[in-house]
Tab-separated table of C-alpha atoms in Angstrom:
chain	number	residue	atom	x	y	z
A	1	MET	CA	22.156	3.936	33.359
A	2	ILE	CA	18.443	3.743	32.484
A	3	PRO	CA	18.382	-0.036	31.843
A	4	LEU	CA	20.333	-0.522	35.124
A	5	ILE	CA	17.753	1.419	37.181
A	6	ARG	CA	14.937	-0.481	35.474
A	7	GLN	CA	16.636	-3.776	36.309
A	8	VAL	CA	17.059	-2.776	39.981
A	9	LEU	CA	13.340	-2.010	40.273
A	10	ILE	CA	12.443	-5.333	38.650
A	11	SER	CA	14.866	-7.198	40.955
A	12	HIS	CA	13.327	-5.663	44.094
A	13	PHE	CA	9.828	-6.627	42.975
A	14	HIS	CA	10.971	-10.142	42.074
A	15	SER	CA	12.612	-10.596	45.494
A	16	TRP	CA	9.473	-9.478	47.303
A	17	TRP	CA	7.336	-11.870	45.233
A	18	CYS	CA	9.651	-14.815	45.988
A	19	ILE	CA	9.523	-14.107	49.738
A	20	LYS	CA	5.737	-13.898	49.598
A	21	GLN	CA	5.426	-17.216	47.814
A	22	LYS	CA	8.083	-19.227	49.631
A	23	HIS	CA	7.682	-18.068	53.223
A	24	LYS	CA	3.937	-17.336	53.366
A	25	LEU	CA	4.275	-13.949	55.001
A	26	ASN	CA	2.119	-13.310	58.079
A	27	ASP	CA	-0.520	-10.586	58.041
A	28	ASP	CA	1.574	-8.038	59.959
A	29	ILE	CA	4.447	-8.264	57.497
A	30	LYS	CA	1.996	-8.099	54.590
A	31	LYS	CA	0.400	-4.968	56.046
A	32	GLY	CA	3.825	-3.433	56.556
A	33	LEU	CA	4.883	-4.166	53.017
A	34	PHE	CA	1.566	-2.899	51.684
A	35	SER	CA	1.920	0.375	53.619
A	36	GLN	CA	5.472	0.728	52.381
A	37	ALA	CA	4.331	0.087	48.829
A	38	LEU	CA	1.611	2.735	49.134
A	39	PHE	CA	4.174	5.214	50.431
A	40	CYS	CA	6.780	4.370	47.818
A	41	SER	CA	4.598	3.756	44.745
A	42	PRO	CA	3.933	7.432	43.876
A	43	LYS	CA	7.659	8.129	44.082
A	44	ILE	CA	8.513	5.008	42.091
A	45	CYS	CA	5.851	5.771	39.467
A	46	THR	CA	7.040	9.370	39.164
A	47	PHE	CA	10.634	8.173	38.926
A	48	ALA	CA	9.647	5.565	36.318
A	49	VAL	CA	7.734	8.139	34.258
A	50	ILE	CA	10.776	10.457	34.309
A	51	ILE	CA	13.035	7.571	33.264
A	52	TYR	CA	10.824	6.445	30.386
A	53	PHE	CA	10.116	10.003	29.255
A	54	SER	CA	13.859	10.668	29.162
A	55	GLU	CA	14.437	7.463	27.246
A	56	LEU	CA	11.630	8.292	24.809
A	57	THR	CA	13.041	11.788	24.267
A	58	MET	CA	16.502	10.367	23.627
A	59	MET	CA	15.023	7.781	21.282
A	60	PHE	CA	13.021	10.414	19.389
A	61	SER	CA	16.077	12.613	18.954
A	62	ASP	CA	17.995	9.602	17.599
A	63	TYR	CA	15.296	8.982	14.982
A	64	ILE	CA	14.851	12.575	13.773
A	65	PRO	CA	17.551	12.320	11.031
A	66	TYR	CA	15.961	9.083	9.784
A	67	TYR	CA	12.462	10.567	9.785
A	68	LYS	CA	13.839	13.412	7.667
A	69	LYS	CA	15.629	11.071	5.239
A	70	ASN	CA	12.555	8.866	4.841
A	71	LEU	CA	10.173	11.806	4.462
A	72	LYS	CA	12.419	13.516	1.903
A	73	ILE	CA	11.865	10.522	-0.364
A	74	ALA	CA	8.357	9.680	0.845
A	75	ILE	CA	6.553	13.041	0.635
A	76	PRO	CA	6.744	13.418	-3.185
A	77	ILE	CA	5.726	9.753	-3.580
A	78	ILE	CA	2.834	10.227	-1.146
A	79	LEU	CA	1.657	13.335	-2.996
A	80	SER	CA	1.796	11.580	-6.380
A	81	GLN	CA	0.081	8.456	-5.005
A	82	VAL	CA	-2.606	10.404	-3.169
A	83	ALA	CA	-3.123	12.584	-6.258
A	84	GLY	CA	-3.854	9.400	-8.199
A	85	GLY	CA	-6.168	8.199	-5.443
A	86	LEU	CA	-7.986	11.534	-5.394
A	87	VAL	CA	-8.539	11.351	-9.145
A	88	ALA	CA	-10.211	7.985	-8.602
A	89	VAL	CA	-12.345	9.679	-5.944
A	90	VAL	CA	-13.246	12.511	-8.347
A	91	ASP	CA	-14.089	9.879	-10.982
A	92	THR	CA	-16.357	8.170	-8.464
A	93	ILE	CA	-18.015	11.454	-7.450
A	94	MET	CA	-18.678	12.408	-11.092
A	95	VAL	CA	-19.912	8.937	-12.017
A	96	GLY	CA	-21.950	8.813	-8.792
A	97	HIS	CA	-23.909	11.856	-9.937
A	98	LEU	CA	-24.938	9.934	-13.056
A	99	GLY	CA	-26.773	7.390	-10.895
A	100	THR	CA	-26.482	4.357	-8.608
A	101	VAL	CA	-26.281	1.878	-11.522
A	102	GLU	CA	-23.358	3.785	-13.074
A	103	LEU	CA	-21.558	3.854	-9.712
A	104	ALA	CA	-22.122	0.114	-9.276
A	105	ALA	CA	-20.817	-0.521	-12.829
A	106	ALA	CA	-17.657	1.497	-12.116
A	107	SER	CA	-17.122	-0.488	-8.907
A	108	PHE	CA	-17.550	-3.808	-10.727
A	109	ALA	CA	-15.239	-2.941	-13.651
A	110	ASN	CA	-12.547	-1.355	-11.486
A	111	SER	CA	-12.461	-4.251	-9.045
A	112	ILE	CA	-11.796	-6.770	-11.826
A	113	PHE	CA	-9.383	-4.480	-13.667
A	114	LEU	CA	-7.346	-3.701	-10.550
A	115	ILE	CA	-6.388	-7.369	-10.136
A	116	GLY	CA	-4.289	-7.324	-13.330
A	117	PHE	CA	-3.359	-3.654	-13.009
A	118	VAL	CA	-1.906	-3.965	-9.508
A	119	PHE	CA	-0.019	-7.102	-10.569
A	120	SER	CA	1.526	-5.083	-13.429
A	121	ILE	CA	2.644	-2.345	-11.016
A	122	GLY	CA	4.177	-4.977	-8.734
A	123	LEU	CA	6.186	-6.368	-11.654
A	124	THR	CA	7.844	-2.993	-12.278
A	125	MET	CA	8.753	-2.647	-8.584
A	126	ALA	CA	11.663	-5.035	-9.173
A	127	THR	CA	13.509	-2.071	-10.695
A	128	THR	CA	13.745	-0.089	-7.430
A	129	PRO	CA	15.733	-2.432	-5.135
A	130	LEU	CA	18.051	-3.627	-7.927
A	131	VAL	CA	18.838	-0.130	-9.236
A	132	GLY	CA	19.053	1.238	-5.679
A	133	LYS	CA	21.628	-1.379	-4.697
A	134	ALA	CA	23.628	-0.862	-7.933
A	135	TYR	CA	23.516	2.917	-7.418
A	136	ALA	CA	24.866	2.549	-3.868
A	137	GLN	CA	27.705	0.415	-5.263
A	138	LYS	CA	28.357	2.934	-8.110
A	139	LYS	CA	27.783	0.376	-10.917
A	140	GLY	CA	26.769	2.787	-13.705
A	141	GLY	CA	26.910	0.260	-16.549
A	142	TYR	CA	24.761	-2.233	-14.678
A	143	ILE	CA	22.197	0.499	-13.911
A	144	VAL	CA	21.782	1.096	-17.675
A	145	GLU	CA	21.367	-2.639	-18.249
A	146	LEU	CA	18.706	-2.903	-15.534
A	147	PHE	CA	16.847	0.153	-16.824
A	148	GLN	CA	16.806	-1.052	-20.428
A	149	ASN	CA	15.716	-4.590	-19.594
A	150	SER	CA	13.010	-3.262	-17.256
A	151	PHE	CA	11.259	-1.834	-20.337
A	152	LEU	CA	11.561	-5.145	-22.191
A	153	PHE	CA	10.177	-7.002	-19.168
A	154	ALA	CA	7.311	-4.475	-18.888
A	155	LEU	CA	6.476	-4.896	-22.594
A	156	ILE	CA	6.356	-8.714	-22.405
A	157	MET	CA	4.317	-8.833	-19.202
A	158	GLY	CA	2.096	-5.879	-20.155
A	159	VAL	CA	0.962	-7.552	-23.379
A	160	ALA	CA	0.342	-10.829	-21.497
A	161	ILE	CA	-1.754	-9.092	-18.813
A	162	MET	CA	-3.782	-7.233	-21.446
A	163	LEU	CA	-4.548	-10.484	-23.298
A	164	LEU	CA	-5.632	-12.217	-20.079
A	165	SER	CA	-7.802	-9.228	-19.180
A	166	PHE	CA	-9.530	-9.463	-22.577
A	167	VAL	CA	-10.290	-13.125	-21.795
A	168	VAL	CA	-11.863	-12.063	-18.470
A	169	TYR	CA	-13.991	-9.536	-20.399
A	170	PHE	CA	-15.936	-12.389	-22.023
A	171	PHE	CA	-16.851	-13.845	-18.613
A	172	MET	CA	-18.195	-10.642	-17.037
A	173	ASP	CA	-21.783	-11.709	-17.797
A	174	SER	CA	-21.269	-14.883	-15.733
A	175	MET	CA	-20.222	-13.252	-12.451
A	176	GLY	CA	-23.667	-12.928	-10.903
A	177	GLN	CA	-24.037	-9.174	-11.440
A	178	GLN	CA	-27.217	-7.452	-12.599
A	179	GLU	CA	-27.561	-7.030	-16.377
A	180	ASP	CA	-27.741	-3.222	-16.396
A	181	VAL	CA	-24.518	-3.038	-14.355
A	182	VAL	CA	-22.618	-5.402	-16.693
A	183	ALA	CA	-23.836	-3.575	-19.820
A	184	LEU	CA	-22.322	-0.292	-18.592
A	185	ALA	CA	-19.175	-1.893	-17.148
A	186	LYS	CA	-17.944	-3.771	-20.253
A	187	PRO	CA	-17.047	-0.847	-22.601
A	188	TYR	CA	-15.434	0.997	-19.673
A	189	PHE	CA	-13.421	-2.131	-18.831
A	190	ILE	CA	-12.027	-2.318	-22.407
A	191	LEU	CA	-10.599	1.209	-22.157
A	192	LEU	CA	-8.997	0.425	-18.804
A	193	ILE	CA	-7.307	-2.658	-20.295
A	194	ILE	CA	-5.771	-0.611	-23.138
A	195	SER	CA	-4.301	1.807	-20.560
A	196	ILE	CA	-2.216	-0.929	-18.861
A	197	LEU	CA	0.823	-0.846	-21.184
A	198	PRO	CA	1.445	2.941	-21.164
A	199	PHE	CA	1.066	2.958	-17.399
A	200	MET	CA	3.599	0.117	-17.034
A	201	PHE	CA	6.163	2.106	-19.047
A	202	PHE	CA	5.489	5.119	-16.835
A	203	SER	CA	5.902	2.918	-13.759
A	204	VAL	CA	9.328	1.683	-14.963
A	205	PHE	CA	10.462	5.298	-15.361
A	206	LYS	CA	9.029	6.144	-11.948
A	207	GLN	CA	10.684	3.218	-10.141
A	208	PHE	CA	14.005	3.986	-11.838
A	209	VAL	CA	14.241	7.674	-10.897
A	210	GLU	CA	12.988	6.951	-7.367
A	211	ALA	CA	15.781	4.399	-6.955
A	212	LEU	CA	18.207	7.191	-7.889
A	213	GLY	CA	16.703	9.289	-5.091
A	214	ASN	CA	14.599	11.676	-7.193
A	215	THR	CA	10.928	11.361	-6.314
A	216	SER	CA	9.816	14.899	-7.208
A	217	ILE	CA	9.536	14.463	-10.975
A	218	ALA	CA	7.136	11.507	-10.675
A	219	MET	CA	5.032	13.595	-8.296
A	220	ILE	CA	4.854	16.532	-10.733
A	221	ILE	CA	3.973	14.308	-13.699
A	222	ALA	CA	1.338	12.424	-11.703
A	223	ILE	CA	-0.298	15.657	-10.549
A	224	VAL	CA	-0.305	17.154	-14.086
A	225	ALA	CA	-1.734	13.946	-15.589
A	226	ASN	CA	-4.348	13.689	-12.858
A	227	LEU	CA	-5.481	17.280	-13.399
A	228	LEU	CA	-5.774	16.445	-17.103
A	229	ASN	CA	-7.850	13.395	-16.167
A	230	VAL	CA	-10.238	15.457	-14.034
A	231	ALA	CA	-10.681	18.054	-16.800
A	232	LEU	CA	-11.318	15.373	-19.423
A	233	ASN	CA	-13.756	13.623	-17.078
A	234	TYR	CA	-15.803	16.794	-16.750
A	235	VAL	CA	-15.871	17.289	-20.512
A	236	LEU	CA	-16.468	13.686	-21.602
A	237	ILE	CA	-18.731	12.401	-18.808
A	238	PHE	CA	-21.161	15.331	-18.909
A	239	GLY	CA	-20.690	16.444	-22.557
A	240	LYS	CA	-19.278	19.944	-22.134
A	241	PHE	CA	-17.863	22.337	-24.794
A	242	GLY	CA	-19.622	20.588	-27.652
A	243	PHE	CA	-18.388	17.070	-26.822
A	244	PRO	CA	-20.912	14.214	-26.536
A	245	SER	CA	-22.050	13.067	-23.080
A	246	TRP	CA	-20.426	9.626	-22.801
A	247	GLY	CA	-21.085	8.973	-19.105
A	248	LEU	CA	-19.005	6.122	-17.662
A	249	TYR	CA	-17.417	5.461	-21.077
A	250	GLY	CA	-16.147	9.058	-21.057
A	251	ALA	CA	-14.396	8.404	-17.736
A	252	GLY	CA	-12.596	5.473	-19.387
A	253	VAL	CA	-11.472	7.601	-22.347
A	254	ALA	CA	-10.154	10.260	-19.938
A	255	THR	CA	-8.189	7.631	-17.992
A	256	LEU	CA	-6.592	6.244	-21.171
A	257	ILE	CA	-5.555	9.685	-22.474
A	258	SER	CA	-4.068	10.749	-19.121
A	259	ARG	CA	-2.002	7.535	-18.841
A	260	VAL	CA	-0.560	7.988	-22.330
A	261	ALA	CA	0.253	11.587	-21.361
A	262	MET	CA	2.179	10.356	-18.296
A	263	ILE	CA	4.714	8.375	-20.315
A	264	LEU	CA	5.118	11.228	-22.836
A	265	LEU	CA	5.764	13.703	-20.011
A	266	PHE	CA	8.373	11.379	-18.489
A	267	VAL	CA	10.225	11.084	-21.816
A	268	LEU	CA	10.210	14.883	-22.080
A	269	ALA	CA	11.488	15.228	-18.492
A	270	ALA	CA	14.272	12.702	-19.165
A	271	ARG	CA	15.276	14.594	-22.312
A	272	LEU	CA	15.620	17.804	-20.306
A	273	ASN	CA	17.589	16.128	-17.485
A	274	VAL	CA	21.176	15.418	-18.573
A	275	SER	CA	21.903	12.887	-15.805
A	276	TRP	CA	18.880	10.750	-16.808
A	277	TRP	CA	19.322	11.160	-20.560
A	278	VAL	CA	22.830	9.696	-20.254
A	279	TYR	CA	21.288	6.387	-19.162
A	280	ILE	CA	18.842	6.387	-22.098
A	281	GLN	CA	21.586	7.331	-24.582
A	282	SER	CA	23.581	4.348	-23.331
A	283	PHE	CA	20.861	1.891	-24.445
A	284	ARG	CA	22.285	-0.785	-26.761
A	285	TRP	CA	20.808	-3.880	-28.396
A	286	SER	CA	23.671	-5.825	-26.846
A	287	LEU	CA	22.383	-4.918	-23.363
A	288	PHE	CA	19.119	-6.825	-23.865
A	289	ARG	CA	19.964	-9.888	-21.803
A	290	ARG	CA	17.818	-12.861	-20.908
A	291	LYS	CA	19.702	-13.219	-17.624
A	292	THR	CA	18.770	-9.681	-16.537
A	293	VAL	CA	15.128	-10.128	-17.567
A	294	LYS	CA	15.065	-13.361	-15.542
A	295	LEU	CA	16.494	-11.509	-12.543
A	296	LEU	CA	13.815	-8.819	-12.863
A	297	ALA	CA	11.175	-11.540	-13.179
A	298	SER	CA	12.513	-13.415	-10.137
A	299	ILE	CA	11.859	-10.307	-8.025
A	300	GLY	CA	8.997	-8.652	-9.917
A	301	VAL	CA	6.753	-11.710	-10.217
A	302	PRO	CA	6.714	-12.453	-6.445
A	303	ILE	CA	6.098	-8.754	-5.665
A	304	GLY	CA	3.343	-8.656	-8.265
A	305	GLY	CA	2.027	-11.988	-6.986
A	306	GLN	CA	1.759	-10.693	-3.424
A	307	MET	CA	-0.049	-7.558	-4.607
A	308	PHE	CA	-2.194	-9.637	-6.987
A	309	LEU	CA	-3.395	-11.874	-4.161
A	310	GLU	CA	-4.177	-8.895	-1.941
A	311	ILE	CA	-6.149	-7.059	-4.615
A	312	SER	CA	-7.814	-10.351	-5.614
A	313	ALA	CA	-9.312	-10.481	-2.139
A	314	PHE	CA	-10.799	-7.030	-2.784
A	315	GLY	CA	-11.963	-8.059	-6.270
A	316	ILE	CA	-13.639	-11.270	-5.091
A	317	SER	CA	-15.180	-9.361	-2.195
A	318	THR	CA	-16.659	-6.862	-4.656
A	319	ILE	CA	-18.228	-9.696	-6.635
A	320	MET	CA	-19.715	-11.061	-3.382
A	321	VAL	CA	-21.039	-7.591	-2.508
A	322	GLY	CA	-22.649	-7.473	-5.964
A	323	TRP	CA	-24.687	-10.564	-5.034
A	324	ILE	CA	-26.372	-8.486	-2.330
A	325	GLY	CA	-27.524	-5.661	-4.633
A	326	ASN	CA	-26.735	-2.465	-6.534
A	327	VAL	CA	-27.101	-0.148	-3.530
A	328	THR	CA	-24.656	-2.246	-1.520
A	329	LEU	CA	-22.221	-2.373	-4.444
A	330	ALA	CA	-22.347	1.422	-4.772
A	331	ALA	CA	-21.719	1.798	-1.008
A	332	HIS	CA	-18.839	-0.668	-1.297
A	333	GLN	CA	-17.290	1.533	-4.010
A	334	VAL	CA	-17.414	4.549	-1.668
A	335	ALA	CA	-15.698	2.606	1.136
A	336	GLN	CA	-13.123	1.213	-1.280
A	337	MET	CA	-12.256	4.709	-2.508
A	338	MET	CA	-11.520	5.828	1.064
A	339	ALA	CA	-9.421	2.705	1.679
A	340	ASN	CA	-7.480	3.460	-1.525
A	341	ILE	CA	-6.679	7.058	-0.537
A	342	SER	CA	-5.129	6.089	2.795
A	343	PHE	CA	-3.361	3.109	1.220
A	344	MET	CA	-1.780	5.364	-1.423
A	345	ALA	CA	-0.216	7.435	1.370
A	346	ILE	CA	0.951	4.274	3.151
A	347	LEU	CA	2.513	3.041	-0.103
A	348	GLY	CA	4.463	6.300	-0.360
A	349	ILE	CA	6.131	5.718	3.007
A	350	ALA	CA	6.657	2.049	2.125
A	351	ALA	CA	8.268	2.929	-1.234
A	352	ALA	CA	10.652	5.331	0.512
A	353	SER	CA	11.485	2.570	2.980
A	354	THR	CA	12.368	0.207	0.104
A	355	VAL	CA	14.734	2.806	-1.390
A	356	ARG	CA	16.431	3.531	1.955
A	357	ILE	CA	16.792	-0.174	2.786
A	358	SER	CA	18.183	-1.026	-0.670
A	359	TYR	CA	20.863	1.676	-0.164
A	360	ALA	CA	21.732	0.323	3.289
A	361	TYR	CA	21.756	-3.228	1.915
A	362	GLY	CA	24.117	-2.158	-0.874
A	363	HIS	CA	26.522	-0.678	1.703
A	364	LEU	CA	25.855	-3.497	4.246
A	365	ASP	CA	25.173	-0.771	6.832
A	366	MET	CA	23.076	-2.568	9.457
A	367	ARG	CA	22.551	0.427	11.760
A	368	GLU	CA	21.230	2.490	8.853
A	369	MET	CA	18.948	-0.381	7.903
A	370	HIS	CA	17.538	-0.851	11.427
A	371	MET	CA	16.930	2.850	11.958
A	372	SER	CA	15.323	3.306	8.529
A	373	ILE	CA	12.954	0.391	9.152
A	374	LYS	CA	11.910	1.648	12.584
A	375	ALA	CA	11.508	5.241	11.390
A	376	SER	CA	9.301	4.018	8.543
A	377	ARG	CA	7.114	2.001	10.917
A	378	HIS	CA	6.732	4.987	13.250
A	379	LEU	CA	5.566	7.144	10.331
A	380	VAL	CA	3.132	4.472	9.152
A	381	LEU	CA	1.689	4.076	12.663
A	382	LEU	CA	1.196	7.833	12.955
A	383	LEU	CA	-0.442	8.098	9.540
A	384	THR	CA	-2.789	5.133	10.020
A	385	SER	CA	-3.831	6.295	13.493
A	386	VAL	CA	-4.806	9.715	12.137
A	387	THR	CA	-6.700	8.321	9.124
A	388	ALA	CA	-8.517	5.771	11.308
A	389	LEU	CA	-9.736	8.499	13.674
A	390	LEU	CA	-10.808	10.753	10.783
A	391	TYR	CA	-12.713	7.996	8.985
A	392	ILE	CA	-14.545	6.906	12.122
A	393	ALA	CA	-15.342	10.488	13.174
A	394	PHE	CA	-16.685	11.537	9.747
A	395	ARG	CA	-18.254	8.220	8.710
A	396	ASN	CA	-21.718	9.775	8.265
A	397	TYR	CA	-20.496	12.694	6.140
A	398	ILE	CA	-17.947	11.079	3.791
A	399	PRO	CA	-20.558	9.156	1.710
A	400	MET	CA	-22.414	12.428	1.040
A	401	ILE	CA	-19.422	13.580	-1.029
A	402	PHE	CA	-19.971	10.730	-3.490
A	403	THR	CA	-23.738	10.403	-3.809
A	404	THR	CA	-27.106	11.880	-2.884
A	405	ASP	CA	-28.782	8.463	-2.626
A	406	ASN	CA	-29.816	8.114	1.034
A	407	GLU	CA	-29.763	4.310	0.912
A	408	VAL	CA	-26.176	4.291	-0.376
A	409	ILE	CA	-25.141	6.835	2.292
A	410	LYS	CA	-26.762	4.779	5.057
A	411	THR	CA	-25.105	1.551	3.843
A	412	ALA	CA	-21.652	3.109	3.332
A	413	SER	CA	-21.291	4.714	6.801
A	414	PRO	CA	-20.618	1.491	8.798
A	415	LEU	CA	-18.296	0.266	6.032
A	416	ILE	CA	-16.145	3.383	6.438
A	417	VAL	CA	-15.859	2.580	10.168
A	418	LEU	CA	-14.480	-0.845	9.218
A	419	VAL	CA	-12.063	0.812	6.770
A	420	GLY	CA	-10.831	2.905	9.697
A	421	LEU	CA	-10.414	-0.165	11.891
A	422	PHE	CA	-8.149	-2.037	9.465
A	423	GLN	CA	-5.845	0.951	8.841
A	424	LEU	CA	-3.221	-0.205	11.347
A	425	SER	CA	-3.038	-3.741	9.941
A	426	ASP	CA	-2.927	-2.411	6.380
A	427	GLY	CA	-0.080	-0.035	7.253
A	428	LEU	CA	1.983	-2.673	9.021
A	429	GLN	CA	1.619	-5.256	6.250
A	430	ALA	CA	2.619	-2.646	3.644
A	431	SER	CA	5.689	-1.543	5.619
A	432	GLY	CA	6.691	-5.178	6.242
A	433	ALA	CA	6.390	-5.959	2.531
A	434	ALA	CA	8.495	-2.865	1.737
A	435	VAL	CA	11.332	-4.124	3.954
A	436	LEU	CA	11.304	-7.518	2.229
A	437	ARG	CA	11.395	-5.799	-1.181
A	438	GLY	CA	14.391	-3.722	-0.094
A	439	LEU	CA	16.177	-6.924	0.946
A	440	THR	CA	15.053	-8.595	-2.336
A	441	ASP	CA	13.597	-11.394	-0.186
A	442	VAL	CA	10.343	-11.556	-2.101
A	443	LYS	CA	9.605	-15.173	-3.030
A	444	VAL	CA	8.162	-16.023	0.374
A	445	MET	CA	5.771	-13.053	0.128
A	446	VAL	CA	3.552	-14.909	-2.339
A	447	ARG	CA	3.112	-17.819	0.062
A	448	TYR	CA	2.331	-15.502	2.968
A	449	ALA	CA	-0.102	-13.481	0.835
A	450	PHE	CA	-1.870	-16.675	-0.271
A	451	ILE	CA	-2.309	-17.761	3.351
A	452	SER	CA	-3.495	-14.319	4.480
A	453	TYR	CA	-5.784	-13.238	1.652
A	454	ILE	CA	-6.987	-16.439	-0.008
A	455	CYS	CA	-7.010	-18.923	2.897
A	456	ILE	CA	-8.120	-16.487	5.634
A	457	ASN	CA	-9.549	-13.232	4.250
A	458	ILE	CA	-11.985	-14.559	1.648
A	459	PRO	CA	-13.365	-17.552	3.646
A	460	VAL	CA	-13.832	-15.402	6.772
A	461	ALA	CA	-15.540	-12.697	4.689
A	462	TYR	CA	-17.916	-15.236	3.119
A	463	PHE	CA	-18.660	-16.886	6.471
A	464	LEU	CA	-19.408	-13.604	8.255
A	465	ALA	CA	-21.419	-12.197	5.336
A	466	PHE	CA	-23.590	-15.121	4.295
A	467	VAL	CA	-23.471	-17.705	7.103
A	468	VAL	CA	-23.539	-15.375	10.114
A	469	GLY	CA	-25.669	-12.915	8.122
A	470	LEU	CA	-23.647	-9.719	8.505
A	471	GLN	CA	-23.889	-9.083	4.746
A	472	GLU	CA	-21.525	-6.373	3.408
A	473	LYS	CA	-20.198	-5.588	6.910
A	474	GLY	CA	-19.042	-9.196	7.261
A	475	ILE	CA	-17.176	-8.957	3.952
A	476	TRP	CA	-15.232	-5.912	5.166
A	477	MET	CA	-14.531	-7.577	8.524
A	478	GLY	CA	-12.739	-10.301	6.586
A	479	PHE	CA	-10.093	-7.749	5.570
A	480	ILE	CA	-9.195	-7.118	9.208
A	481	PHE	CA	-8.323	-10.806	9.627
A	482	GLY	CA	-6.439	-11.082	6.325
A	483	LEU	CA	-4.391	-7.896	6.664
A	484	SER	CA	-3.494	-8.636	10.302
A	485	CYS	CA	-2.231	-12.093	9.360
A	486	ALA	CA	-0.109	-10.643	6.520
A	487	ALA	CA	1.327	-7.968	8.832
A	488	LEU	CA	2.472	-10.591	11.358
A	489	LEU	CA	3.956	-12.951	8.755
A	490	PHE	CA	5.896	-10.189	6.952
A	491	HIS	CA	7.165	-8.806	10.274
A	492	PHE	CA	8.565	-12.108	11.532
A	493	ARG	CA	10.080	-12.895	8.126
A	494	TYR	CA	12.080	-9.687	7.781
A	495	LYS	CA	13.235	-9.899	11.411
A	496	LYS	CA	14.574	-13.378	10.664
A	497	GLN	CA	16.273	-12.280	7.424
A	498	ILE	CA	18.004	-9.324	9.073
A	499	GLN	CA	19.223	-11.588	11.875
A	500	ILE	CA	20.676	-14.003	9.290
A	501	LEU	CA	22.368	-11.100	7.485
A	502	GLU	CA	23.885	-9.793	10.729
A	503	THR	CA	25.186	-13.252	11.623
A	504	SER	CA	26.816	-13.670	8.197
A	505	LEU	CA	28.554	-10.285	8.518
A	506	LYS	CA	30.029	-11.232	11.907
A	507	GLU	CA	31.556	-14.449	10.569
């Protein structure tokens, strides 16, 4: 009924426009039509508002079950992700109180470390769609095989990433940073590298149980480990309770201990949960299969590659910011922390979307898939709109949480505005990538990420910063271009893939 009324209104307008163009209406007729339009337009507008409001209400009521399903999975993931992001913020606040050089060193080390670290997390994300699809199809034996080989894959890739990171360590002096910053950053960087492997094992556990629909345990473990991290930071950074004051190095020790604790807590949780322990008890040497590891690599490497390219843009941007000076680098760290917090929440919704889509894909339920995707995008749009408004509104106060240096506060405020402005693009690219992961259509993501982040983001950032002269603000503007491009490319790709899937099901 509603589309029919809309079509009638459009048809009447189209007819009037054709008459106007073809017959060159005289002034009297024009005046008559104009008077009629003035008389009718309030009624038509009111009628149209009622129609669209009714349609929106109906649409909202249709989506409520899907919002609930997505949020049931997403909320624990969001809480665990944001908890991790908040720990990074607390780290930054504590380190920031040591001084501007220490804050700049943390920014430098973290930006380089995150390139390999985020790639390692992306590798383990192959577990979720594969286990989710197998779980929907009730293939218990195959789930065990995937779980077991996910650990083998994580071990191989984790060791490789750690070795490459140690190679990067020897080139930190050649990246154009100030000597005092590099001297503090290098020992901290070593501790972060060592923490990669335990975190990868934790991530495999996390992706596995989330694919089975349980996201609460990862949330609880993340929160406990993060509280441990904060406590250890306080003790080791500032030298409390008889411990030495290790400064930034103490923050690295705290991070390493908390990440080892995460995997130990997950093993304990699995031992206490009969349904999970059954999978671990079913591990056999015979289940280590090259074919399964290759399958995990064929999905994990593109996912990791896409995330690697995105975080590389941030890492290279941090190096460029370091060319400007220590104050700017410290301000950049503040802005990056705020971007990370909101992105952690976005990733929670995106991860839930991947789980829901992998279930629907396993059952070949296209309606469930469409509704889950749209519900996820609605939630992301709501979240990013709220965070954008908050960041812009409190841009002058947020930096004060991290530092008392007035120059850093003054430099960070406009950067936080830019963080707010790219929230929408960041949310849409993350939700688009989540859909492609759920469909296991991941190989093209690397190409799209390369175009968006390497070919567009970094050159635009350099041009605006050093050619136009916008300095650090130009570097952050580059992210708006890169993230927007990625959002569009991912969107059109998954729309195409779903259309192909629907066509194949009809044949």
